PDB file of C-alpha atoms and ligand atoms in Angstrom:
ATOM      1  CA  MET A   1     -18.613  -7.389 -25.894  1.00 58.00           C
ATOM      2  CA  ASN A   2     -19.906  -7.655 -22.337  1.00 77.00           C
ATOM      3  CA  LEU A   3     -20.561  -4.732 -20.015  1.00 79.00           C
ATOM      4  CA  VAL A   4     -17.316  -5.138 -18.070  1.00 83.00           C
ATOM      5  CA  SER A   5     -15.201  -5.133 -21.230  1.00 83.00           C
ATOM      6  CA  ARG A   6     -16.945  -1.942 -22.341  1.00 89.00           C
ATOM      7  CA  PHE A   7     -15.496  -0.154 -19.330  1.00 93.00           C
ATOM      8  CA  GLU A   8     -12.013  -0.807 -20.745  1.00 94.00           C
ATOM      9  CA  ASP A   9     -12.724   1.519 -23.678  1.00 92.00           C
ATOM     10  CA  ALA A  10     -14.925   4.022 -21.815  1.00 93.00           C
ATOM     11  CA  VAL A  11     -12.895   7.155 -22.555  1.00 95.00           C
ATOM     12  CA  TRP A  12     -15.558   9.254 -20.841  1.00 95.00           C
ATOM     13  CA  LEU A  13     -14.085   7.919 -17.578  1.00 96.00           C
ATOM     14  CA  ASP A  14     -10.674   9.422 -18.343  1.00 97.00           C
ATOM     15  CA  PRO A  15     -11.196  12.825 -16.671  1.00 97.00           C
ATOM     16  CA  TRP A  16     -12.144  11.023 -13.444  1.00 96.00           C
ATOM     17  CA  VAL A  17      -9.223   8.643 -13.876  1.00 97.00           C
ATOM     18  CA  SER A  18      -6.862  11.569 -14.305  1.00 96.00           C
ATOM     19  CA  GLY A  19      -8.244  13.415 -11.280  1.00 96.00           C
ATOM     20  CA  ALA A  20      -8.173  10.353  -9.033  1.00 96.00           C
ATOM     21  CA  ARG A  21      -4.653   9.414 -10.141  1.00 96.00           C
ATOM     22  CA  GLY A  22      -3.435  12.937  -9.355  1.00 96.00           C
ATOM     23  CA  ALA A  23      -5.068  12.772  -5.923  1.00 96.00           C
ATOM     24  CA  VAL A  24      -3.524   9.374  -5.130  1.00 96.00           C
ATOM     25  CA  ASN A  25      -0.071  10.475  -6.251  1.00 95.00           C
ATOM     26  CA  SER A  26      -0.239  13.645  -4.182  1.00 95.00           C
ATOM     27  CA  ILE A  27      -1.450  11.800  -1.060  1.00 94.00           C
ATOM     28  CA  VAL A  28       0.773   8.701  -1.235  1.00 94.00           C
ATOM     29  CA  ARG A  29       4.081  10.349  -2.120  1.00 92.00           C
ATOM     30  CA  SER A  30       6.744   8.600  -0.107  1.00 95.00           C
ATOM     31  CA  PRO A  31       8.543   5.993  -2.282  1.00 94.00           C
ATOM     32  CA  TRP A  32       9.049   3.880   0.822  1.00 95.00           C
ATOM     33  CA  LEU A  33       5.329   3.931   1.662  1.00 96.00           C
ATOM     34  CA  ARG A  34       4.383   3.243  -1.947  1.00 97.00           C
ATOM     35  CA  ASP A  35       6.643   0.173  -1.974  1.00 97.00           C
ATOM     36  CA  VAL A  36       5.038  -1.113   1.241  1.00 97.00           C
ATOM     37  CA  LEU A  37       1.523  -0.559  -0.154  1.00 97.00           C
ATOM     38  CA  HIS A  38       2.444  -2.255  -3.440  1.00 97.00           C
ATOM     39  CA  GLY A  39       3.774  -5.240  -1.494  1.00 97.00           C
ATOM     40  CA  VAL A  40       7.448  -5.059  -2.523  1.00 97.00           C
ATOM     41  CA  PRO A  41       8.671  -6.316   0.907  1.00 96.00           C
ATOM     42  CA  VAL A  42       6.410  -9.400   0.723  1.00 94.00           C
ATOM     43  CA  GLY A  43       6.901 -10.040  -2.996  1.00 95.00           C
ATOM     44  CA  HIS A  44       3.163  -9.999  -3.680  1.00 94.00           C
ATOM     45  CA  PRO A  45       0.548  -7.265  -4.090  1.00 96.00           C
ATOM     46  CA  VAL A  46      -0.889  -6.299  -0.688  1.00 96.00           C
ATOM     47  CA  HIS A  47      -4.352  -5.273  -1.907  1.00 96.00           C
ATOM     48  CA  PRO A  48      -5.732  -8.796  -2.562  1.00 94.00           C
ATOM     49  CA  LEU A  49      -4.489  -9.867   0.877  1.00 94.00           C
ATOM     50  CA  ALA A  50      -5.898  -6.813   2.650  1.00 95.00           C
ATOM     51  CA  VAL A  51      -9.396  -7.161   1.177  1.00 96.00           C
ATOM     52  CA  GLN A  52      -9.789 -10.535   2.885  1.00 96.00           C
ATOM     53  CA  VAL A  53     -10.530  -8.786   6.191  1.00 97.00           C
ATOM     54  CA  PRO A  54     -13.449  -6.502   5.179  1.00 97.00           C
ATOM     55  CA  LEU A  55     -14.895  -9.117   2.829  1.00 97.00           C
ATOM     56  CA  GLY A  56     -14.703 -11.825   5.468  1.00 97.00           C
ATOM     57  CA  ALA A  57     -16.294  -9.544   8.058  1.00 97.00           C
ATOM     58  CA  TRP A  58     -19.118  -8.474   5.754  1.00 98.00           C
ATOM     59  CA  ILE A  59     -19.906 -11.988   4.532  1.00 97.00           C
ATOM     60  CA  SER A  60     -19.944 -13.210   8.139  1.00 97.00           C
ATOM     61  CA  ALA A  61     -22.261 -10.326   9.075  1.00 97.00           C
ATOM     62  CA  ALA A  62     -24.651 -11.343   6.284  1.00 97.00           C
ATOM     63  CA  ILE A  63     -24.799 -14.868   7.696  1.00 97.00           C
ATOM     64  CA  LEU A  64     -25.369 -13.608  11.237  1.00 96.00           C
ATOM     65  CA  ASP A  65     -28.124 -11.298   9.995  1.00 95.00           C
ATOM     66  CA  ALA A  66     -30.016 -14.449   9.006  1.00 93.00           C
ATOM     67  CA  VAL A  67     -29.658 -15.853  12.535  1.00 92.00           C
ATOM     68  CA  PRO A  68     -32.179 -14.483  15.075  1.00 90.00           C
ATOM     69  CA  GLY A  69     -30.603 -12.678  18.020  1.00 89.00           C
ATOM     70  CA  SER A  70     -27.291 -11.928  16.264  1.00 91.00           C
ATOM     71  CA  ASP A  71     -27.875  -8.271  15.472  1.00 90.00           C
ATOM     72  CA  ARG A  72     -25.188  -6.942  17.783  1.00 93.00           C
ATOM     73  CA  ALA A  73     -22.495  -9.337  16.504  1.00 95.00           C
ATOM     74  CA  ALA A  74     -23.475  -8.562  12.908  1.00 96.00           C
ATOM     75  CA  GLY A  75     -23.146  -4.844  13.622  1.00 96.00           C
ATOM     76  CA  VAL A  76     -19.667  -5.306  15.093  1.00 96.00           C
ATOM     77  CA  LEU A  77     -18.547  -7.203  11.994  1.00 97.00           C
ATOM     78  CA  ILE A  78     -19.964  -4.551   9.683  1.00 97.00           C
ATOM     79  CA  GLY A  79     -18.012  -1.913  11.615  1.00 97.00           C
ATOM     80  CA  VAL A  80     -14.819  -3.979  11.393  1.00 97.00           C
ATOM     81  CA  GLY A  81     -15.368  -4.295   7.648  1.00 97.00           C
ATOM     82  CA  ALA A  82     -15.902  -0.547   7.194  1.00 97.00           C
ATOM     83  CA  ILE A  83     -12.738   0.317   9.145  1.00 97.00           C
ATOM     84  CA  THR A  84     -10.483  -2.259   7.485  1.00 97.00           C
ATOM     85  CA  ALA A  85     -11.762  -1.324   4.032  1.00 97.00           C
ATOM     86  CA  VAL A  86      -9.737   1.900   4.335  1.00 97.00           C
ATOM     87  CA  PRO A  87      -6.186   0.432   4.286  1.00 96.00           C
ATOM     88  CA  SER A  88      -7.323  -2.074   1.617  1.00 96.00           C
ATOM     89  CA  ALA A  89      -8.502   0.834  -0.516  1.00 97.00           C
ATOM     90  CA  VAL A  90      -5.290   2.804   0.002  1.00 97.00           C
ATOM     91  CA  ALA A  91      -3.213  -0.184  -1.164  1.00 97.00           C
ATOM     92  CA  GLY A  92      -5.546  -0.745  -4.113  1.00 97.00           C
ATOM     93  CA  PHE A  93      -5.471   2.896  -5.217  1.00 97.00           C
ATOM     94  CA  THR A  94      -1.670   2.908  -5.028  1.00 97.00           C
ATOM     95  CA  ASP A  95      -1.474  -0.126  -7.336  1.00 97.00           C
ATOM     96  CA  TRP A  96      -4.156   1.349  -9.571  1.00 98.00           C
ATOM     97  CA  SER A  97      -2.247   4.622 -10.033  1.00 97.00           C
ATOM     98  CA  GLU A  98       0.422   2.714 -11.984  1.00 96.00           C
ATOM     99  CA  LEU A  99      -1.650   0.664 -14.410  1.00 97.00           C
ATOM    100  CA  HIS A 100      -2.433   0.959 -18.119  1.00 96.00           C
ATOM    101  CA  GLU A 101      -5.326   3.256 -19.072  1.00 95.00           C
ATOM    102  CA  GLN A 102      -7.756   0.413 -19.898  1.00 96.00           C
ATOM    103  CA  GLN A 103      -7.022  -1.147 -16.521  1.00 97.00           C
ATOM    104  CA  GLN A 104      -7.452   2.197 -14.779  1.00 97.00           C
ATOM    105  CA  ARG A 105     -10.906   2.688 -16.292  1.00 97.00           C
ATOM    106  CA  VAL A 106     -12.109  -0.685 -15.011  1.00 97.00           C
ATOM    107  CA  GLY A 107     -10.260  -0.117 -11.749  1.00 97.00           C
ATOM    108  CA  LEU A 108     -12.013   3.197 -11.191  1.00 97.00           C
ATOM    109  CA  VAL A 109     -15.440   1.563 -11.543  1.00 97.00           C
ATOM    110  CA  HIS A 110     -14.254  -1.220  -9.208  1.00 97.00           C
ATOM    111  CA  ALA A 111     -13.208   1.395  -6.646  1.00 97.00           C
ATOM    112  CA  ALA A 112     -16.436   3.394  -7.016  1.00 97.00           C
ATOM    113  CA  ALA A 113     -18.494   0.246  -6.395  1.00 97.00           C
ATOM    114  CA  ASN A 114     -16.436  -0.538  -3.295  1.00 97.00           C
ATOM    115  CA  ILE A 115     -16.878   2.999  -1.973  1.00 97.00           C
ATOM    116  CA  ALA A 116     -20.632   2.729  -2.595  1.00 98.00           C
ATOM    117  CA  ALA A 117     -20.699  -0.616  -0.760  1.00 98.00           C
ATOM    118  CA  THR A 118     -18.846   0.870   2.215  1.00 98.00           C
ATOM    119  CA  GLY A 119     -21.361   3.739   2.256  1.00 97.00           C
ATOM    120  CA  LEU A 120     -24.249   1.263   2.325  1.00 98.00           C
ATOM    121  CA  TYR A 121     -22.650  -0.553   5.246  1.00 98.00           C
ATOM    122  CA  ILE A 122     -22.213   2.724   7.131  1.00 97.00           C
ATOM    123  CA  VAL A 123     -25.925   3.502   6.556  1.00 98.00           C
ATOM    124  CA  SER A 124     -26.658  -0.002   7.830  1.00 97.00           C
ATOM    125  CA  LEU A 125     -24.733   0.751  11.012  1.00 97.00           C
ATOM    126  CA  VAL A 126     -26.570   4.037  11.507  1.00 97.00           C
ATOM    127  CA  GLU A 127     -29.951   2.315  11.086  1.00 96.00           C
ATOM    128  CA  ARG A 128     -28.966  -0.388  13.572  1.00 95.00           C
ATOM    129  CA  SER A 129     -27.811   2.223  16.101  1.00 94.00           C
ATOM    130  CA  ARG A 130     -31.290   3.798  15.875  1.00 94.00           C
ATOM    131  CA  GLY A 131     -32.928   0.474  16.606  1.00 93.00           C
ATOM    132  CA  ARG A 132     -34.129  -0.080  13.046  1.00 94.00           C
ATOM    133  CA  GLN A 133     -32.710  -3.558  12.669  1.00 94.00           C
ATOM    134  CA  THR A 134     -34.742  -4.557   9.614  1.00 95.00           C
ATOM    135  CA  ARG A 135     -33.551  -1.525   7.662  1.00 95.00           C
ATOM    136  CA  GLY A 136     -30.031  -2.183   8.953  1.00 96.00           C
ATOM    137  CA  ARG A 137     -30.137  -5.714   7.565  1.00 96.00           C
ATOM    138  CA  LEU A 138     -31.538  -4.477   4.255  1.00 97.00           C
ATOM    139  CA  PHE A 139     -28.704  -1.977   3.792  1.00 97.00           C
ATOM    140  CA  GLY A 140     -26.235  -4.660   4.844  1.00 97.00           C
ATOM    141  CA  TYR A 141     -27.464  -6.991   2.119  1.00 97.00           C
ATOM    142  CA  LEU A 142     -27.391  -4.157  -0.421  1.00 98.00           C
ATOM    143  CA  GLY A 143     -23.791  -3.528   0.622  1.00 98.00           C
ATOM    144  CA  LEU A 144     -22.942  -7.188   0.112  1.00 97.00           C
ATOM    145  CA  ALA A 145     -24.496  -7.200  -3.362  1.00 98.00           C
ATOM    146  CA  THR A 146     -22.540  -4.065  -4.297  1.00 98.00           C
ATOM    147  CA  VAL A 147     -19.206  -5.276  -2.943  1.00 97.00           C
ATOM    148  CA  SER A 148     -19.745  -8.572  -4.792  1.00 97.00           C
ATOM    149  CA  ALA A 149     -20.194  -6.671  -8.069  1.00 96.00           C
ATOM    150  CA  ALA A 150     -17.021  -4.738  -7.245  1.00 96.00           C
ATOM    151  CA  GLY A 151     -15.251  -8.044  -6.631  1.00 95.00           C
ATOM    152  CA  PHE A 152     -16.336  -9.268 -10.050  1.00 95.00           C
ATOM    153  CA  LEU A 153     -14.708  -6.196 -11.593  1.00 95.00           C
ATOM    154  CA  GLY A 154     -11.589  -6.828  -9.523  1.00 96.00           C
ATOM    155  CA  GLY A 155     -11.489 -10.356 -10.934  1.00 95.00           C
ATOM    156  CA  HIS A 156     -11.742  -8.988 -14.462  1.00 95.00           C
ATOM    157  CA  LEU A 157      -8.920  -6.563 -13.708  1.00 96.00           C
ATOM    158  CA  THR A 158      -6.668  -9.355 -12.488  1.00 95.00           C
ATOM    159  CA  TYR A 159      -7.569 -12.400 -14.571  1.00 95.00           C
ATOM    160  CA  ARG A 160      -8.577 -10.766 -17.866  1.00 94.00           C
ATOM    161  CA  GLN A 161      -6.481  -7.610 -17.845  1.00 95.00           C
ATOM    162  CA  ALA A 162      -3.519  -9.083 -15.938  1.00 96.00           C
ATOM    163  CA  ALA A 163      -3.119  -6.253 -13.431  1.00 96.00           C
ATOM    164  CA  GLY A 164      -1.041  -7.205 -10.399  1.00 94.00           C
ATOM    165  CA  VAL A 165       0.250 -10.459 -11.848  1.00 96.00           C
ATOM    166  CA  ASN A 166       3.847 -11.400 -12.634  1.00 97.00           C
ATOM    167  CA  HIS A 167       4.422 -10.699 -16.326  1.00 97.00           C
ATOM    168  CA  SER A 168       7.684 -12.668 -16.260  1.00 95.00           C
ATOM    169  CA  GLU A 169       6.193 -15.884 -14.942  1.00 94.00           C
ATOM    170  CA  ASP A 170       6.162 -17.529 -18.366  1.00 94.00           C
ATOM    171  CA  VAL A 171       9.862 -16.967 -19.096  1.00 95.00           C
ATOM    172  CA  PRO A 172      11.226 -20.207 -17.563  1.00 94.00           C
ATOM    173  CA  HIS A 173       8.460 -22.178 -19.311  1.00 94.00           C
ATOM    174  CA  ARG A 174       9.193 -20.710 -22.739  1.00 93.00           C
ATOM    175  CA  PHE A 175      12.986 -20.494 -22.652  1.00 95.00           C
ATOM    176  CA  PRO A 176      14.675 -23.740 -23.756  1.00 94.00           C
ATOM    177  CA  ALA A 177      16.939 -25.593 -21.320  1.00 93.00           C
ATOM    178  CA  GLY A 178      20.713 -25.562 -21.794  1.00 94.00           C
ATOM    179  CA  TRP A 179      23.210 -23.006 -23.040  1.00 96.00           C
ATOM    180  CA  HIS A 180      22.419 -20.698 -25.965  1.00 95.00           C
ATOM    181  CA  GLY A 181      24.599 -18.258 -27.883  1.00 95.00           C
ATOM    182  CA  LEU A 182      23.855 -14.605 -27.175  1.00 94.00           C
ATOM    183  CA  ALA A 183      26.446 -12.464 -29.017  1.00 94.00           C
ATOM    184  CA  PRO A 184      30.205 -11.855 -29.187  1.00 94.00           C
ATOM    185  CA  VAL A 185      31.384 -10.526 -25.840  1.00 92.00           C
ATOM    186  CA  ASN A 186      33.049  -7.472 -27.409  1.00 91.00           C
ATOM    187  CA  GLU A 187      29.641  -6.210 -28.600  1.00 93.00           C
ATOM    188  CA  PHE A 188      28.816  -5.014 -25.099  1.00 93.00           C
ATOM    189  CA  ALA A 189      30.093  -1.670 -23.866  1.00 92.00           C
ATOM    190  CA  ASP A 190      30.567  -1.144 -20.150  1.00 94.00           C
ATOM    191  CA  GLY A 191      27.560   0.379 -18.344  1.00 94.00           C
ATOM    192  CA  LYS A 192      25.123   0.242 -21.282  1.00 95.00           C
ATOM    193  CA  LEU A 193      21.764  -1.500 -21.465  1.00 97.00           C
ATOM    194  CA  GLU A 194      21.447  -3.738 -24.515  1.00 96.00           C
ATOM    195  CA  ARG A 195      18.691  -5.939 -25.856  1.00 97.00           C
ATOM    196  CA  ARG A 196      19.302  -9.256 -27.601  1.00 96.00           C
ATOM    197  CA  MET A 197      16.920 -11.946 -28.784  1.00 96.00           C
ATOM    198  CA  VAL A 198      17.580 -15.556 -27.818  1.00 96.00           C
ATOM    199  CA  ALA A 199      15.082 -18.309 -28.628  1.00 92.00           C
ATOM    200  CA  ARG A 200      12.781 -15.499 -29.794  1.00 93.00           C
ATOM    201  CA  MET A 201      12.754 -14.018 -26.312  1.00 96.00           C
ATOM    202  CA  PRO A 202      14.055 -10.529 -25.492  1.00 97.00           C
ATOM    203  CA  LEU A 203      16.912 -10.396 -23.000  1.00 98.00           C
ATOM    204  CA  LEU A 204      18.448  -7.409 -21.260  1.00 98.00           C
ATOM    205  CA  VAL A 205      22.254  -7.393 -21.200  1.00 98.00           C
ATOM    206  CA  PHE A 206      24.369  -5.142 -18.987  1.00 97.00           C
ATOM    207  CA  ARG A 207      28.139  -5.183 -18.786  1.00 95.00           C
ATOM    208  CA  GLU A 208      29.706  -4.242 -15.462  1.00 94.00           C
ATOM    209  CA  GLY A 209      33.457  -4.364 -15.940  1.00 91.00           C
ATOM    210  CA  GLU A 210      34.358  -7.956 -16.676  1.00 89.00           C
ATOM    211  CA  ARG A 211      30.946  -9.222 -15.611  1.00 93.00           C
ATOM    212  CA  LEU A 212      27.872  -9.578 -17.806  1.00 95.00           C
ATOM    213  CA  HIS A 213      24.409  -9.513 -16.276  1.00 97.00           C
ATOM    214  CA  VAL A 214      21.479 -10.871 -18.275  1.00 98.00           C
ATOM    215  CA  LEU A 215      17.822 -10.548 -17.268  1.00 98.00           C
ATOM    216  CA  SER A 216      14.514 -10.969 -19.038  1.00 98.00           C
ATOM    217  CA  ASP A 217      13.858  -7.700 -20.878  1.00 98.00           C
ATOM    218  CA  VAL A 218      10.104  -7.881 -20.148  1.00 97.00           C
ATOM    219  CA  CYS A 219       9.273  -6.036 -16.934  1.00 98.00           C
ATOM    220  CA  SER A 220       7.442  -8.220 -14.429  1.00 98.00           C
ATOM    221  CA  HIS A 221       5.060  -5.361 -13.604  1.00 98.00           C
ATOM    222  CA  LEU A 222       3.309  -4.792 -16.932  1.00 97.00           C
ATOM    223  CA  SER A 223       5.755  -5.971 -19.613  1.00 97.00           C
ATOM    224  CA  GLY A 224       7.640  -2.707 -20.124  1.00 97.00           C
ATOM    225  CA  PRO A 225      10.834  -2.884 -22.275  1.00 98.00           C
ATOM    226  CA  LEU A 226      13.626  -2.645 -19.716  1.00 98.00           C
ATOM    227  CA  HIS A 227      16.365  -1.958 -22.275  1.00 97.00           C
ATOM    228  CA  GLU A 228      14.668   1.412 -22.914  1.00 98.00           C
ATOM    229  CA  GLY A 229      15.011   2.281 -19.233  1.00 97.00           C
ATOM    230  CA  GLU A 230      17.882   3.853 -17.349  1.00 97.00           C
ATOM    231  CA  VAL A 231      20.720   2.576 -15.224  1.00 97.00           C
ATOM    232  CA  ALA A 232      20.600   3.896 -11.667  1.00 96.00           C
ATOM    233  CA  ASP A 233      22.846   3.402  -8.667  1.00 94.00           C
ATOM    234  CA  ARG A 234      20.687   2.218  -5.760  1.00 93.00           C
ATOM    235  CA  GLY A 235      23.600   0.844  -3.774  1.00 91.00           C
ATOM    236  CA  GLU A 236      24.166  -1.484  -6.719  1.00 94.00           C
ATOM    237  CA  PRO A 237      23.534  -1.027 -10.434  1.00 96.00           C
ATOM    238  CA  CYS A 238      19.818  -1.184 -11.218  1.00 97.00           C
ATOM    239  CA  VAL A 239      17.670  -0.847 -14.306  1.00 98.00           C
ATOM    240  CA  VAL A 240      14.696   1.493 -13.948  1.00 98.00           C
ATOM    241  CA  CYS A 241      11.710   0.547 -16.107  1.00 98.00           C
ATOM    242  CA  PRO A 242      10.680   3.326 -18.521  1.00 98.00           C
ATOM    243  CA  TRP A 243       6.954   2.740 -17.974  1.00 97.00           C
ATOM    244  CA  HIS A 244       6.284   3.019 -14.237  1.00 96.00           C
ATOM    245  CA  GLY A 245       9.733   3.247 -12.679  1.00 96.00           C
ATOM    246  CA  SER A 246      10.188  -0.184 -11.123  1.00 97.00           C
ATOM    247  CA  ALA A 247      13.850  -0.757 -10.276  1.00 98.00           C
ATOM    248  CA  PHE A 248      15.547  -4.143 -10.538  1.00 98.00           C
ATOM    249  CA  SER A 249      19.027  -5.137  -9.462  1.00 98.00           C
ATOM    250  CA  LEU A 250      21.057  -5.843 -12.593  1.00 98.00           C
ATOM    251  CA  ARG A 251      23.145  -8.312 -10.596  1.00 97.00           C
ATOM    252  CA  SER A 252      20.324 -10.410  -9.159  1.00 97.00           C
ATOM    253  CA  GLY A 253      17.079  -9.369 -10.897  1.00 97.00           C
ATOM    254  CA  GLU A 254      15.471  -8.657  -7.526  1.00 97.00           C
ATOM    255  CA  VAL A 255      13.039  -5.786  -7.071  1.00 97.00           C
ATOM    256  CA  VAL A 256      14.685  -2.731  -5.533  1.00 97.00           C
ATOM    257  CA  GLY A 257      11.711  -0.397  -6.053  1.00 96.00           C
ATOM    258  CA  GLY A 258       8.053  -0.917  -7.025  1.00 92.00           C
ATOM    259  CA  PRO A 259       5.415  -1.003  -8.344  1.00 97.00           C
ATOM    260  CA  ALA A 260       6.727  -4.423  -9.466  1.00 97.00           C
ATOM    261  CA  THR A 261       6.687  -7.013  -6.709  1.00 97.00           C
ATOM    262  CA  ALA A 262       8.184  -9.945  -8.668  1.00 97.00           C
ATOM    263  CA  GLY A 263      11.838 -10.019  -9.661  1.00 97.00           C
ATOM    264  CA  GLN A 264      13.189 -10.453 -13.158  1.00 97.00           C
ATOM    265  CA  PRO A 265      14.355 -13.914 -14.301  1.00 97.00           C
ATOM    266  CA  ARG A 266      18.160 -13.862 -14.225  1.00 97.00           C
ATOM    267  CA  PHE A 267      20.250 -15.837 -16.696  1.00 97.00           C
ATOM    268  CA  SER A 268      23.582 -17.504 -16.023  1.00 96.00           C
ATOM    269  CA  THR A 269      26.343 -16.488 -18.427  1.00 95.00           C
ATOM    270  CA  ARG A 270      29.604 -17.893 -19.732  1.00 95.00           C
ATOM    271  CA  VAL A 271      31.958 -16.973 -22.552  1.00 93.00           C
ATOM    272  CA  MET A 272      32.942 -19.671 -25.058  1.00 92.00           C
ATOM    273  CA  ASN A 273      35.400 -18.743 -27.810  1.00 91.00           C
ATOM    274  CA  GLY A 274      34.577 -15.069 -27.413  1.00 91.00           C
ATOM    275  CA  VAL A 275      30.814 -15.632 -27.566  1.00 94.00           C
ATOM    276  CA  VAL A 276      28.542 -15.018 -24.591  1.00 94.00           C
ATOM    277  CA  GLU A 277      26.221 -17.920 -23.833  1.00 96.00           C
ATOM    278  CA  VAL A 278      23.225 -17.837 -21.511  1.00 96.00           C
ATOM    279  CA  SER A 279      21.284 -20.417 -19.601  1.00 96.00           C
ATOM    280  CA  LEU A 280      18.221 -19.978 -17.418  1.00 95.00           C
ATOM    281  CA  PRO A 281      18.156 -22.118 -14.260  1.00 89.00           C
ATOM    282  CA  GLY A 282      14.906 -24.091 -14.170  1.00 82.00           C
ATOM    283  CA  ALA A 283      14.102 -23.449 -17.832  1.00 81.00           C
ATOM    284  CA  GLY A 284      12.544 -25.907 -20.225  1.00 72.00           C
TER     285      GLY A 284
HETATM  286  S1  LIG B 301       5.914  -2.042 -16.823  1.00 57.72           S
HETATM  287 FE1  LIG B 301       5.360  -0.958 -15.029  1.00 57.72          FE
HETATM  288  S2  LIG B 301       7.238  -0.658 -14.008  1.00 57.72           S
HETATM  289 FE2  LIG B 301       7.777  -1.798 -15.749  1.00 57.72          FE
END
């Protein structure tokens, strides 16, 4: 097991995880603001987009620091990086507050490394302002090394631990094309969430009067079982995930409330001889 994977099981981090999560949840309270920081309006997590600015500025500063006579420009870029790291961090912490515990342990180390890197860049700026350019460059390069290590942890969090990715992306690739029997239509009571297996995949079924709505039962955020959630009226009937509270329209599958940013695959339905059949557009 490599060092990064060890962080996943580092239970000694849990008191810090708990404290930081409580702080984030008490600071970023507005559901509307949380949705914006998660990236619900753009359908994609905001954090990986936002980090482009400080990282780009800091990498550019490192290049300029190797070019004689570019100290002032390098200092400006380091300052831009330090300022824009703040909104990136706020978005990242908001996402992090609604992850699994193994992801939160790695995420906390990722955040601590980024905070340390930002501190090194601020020291670099202070040294430059005092005319100590060589020390300023040294702290700048230490900051770059630290933020690169933090980026490696962020990669592990995303690509190994699947934080921030769409956990429903595979559904159209795994579900067979065409129409498939679901269950007799009279099995479904009005207003109740039901789970049925079709082609060995779990589907969420909701009856609204004469209409049946069928979505993937696996939450796009982190695979929570939607049929164990609740029905809520958010201007239209929605299912609220039992794990982190994402809300999806039962009519369309679209995200109505985060932390999920990707909608649920929605199945077409028809009734043949009293049996509900489903088909997934684009499947197979
Ligand atoms: S698994 Fe996190 S909101 Fe559904």
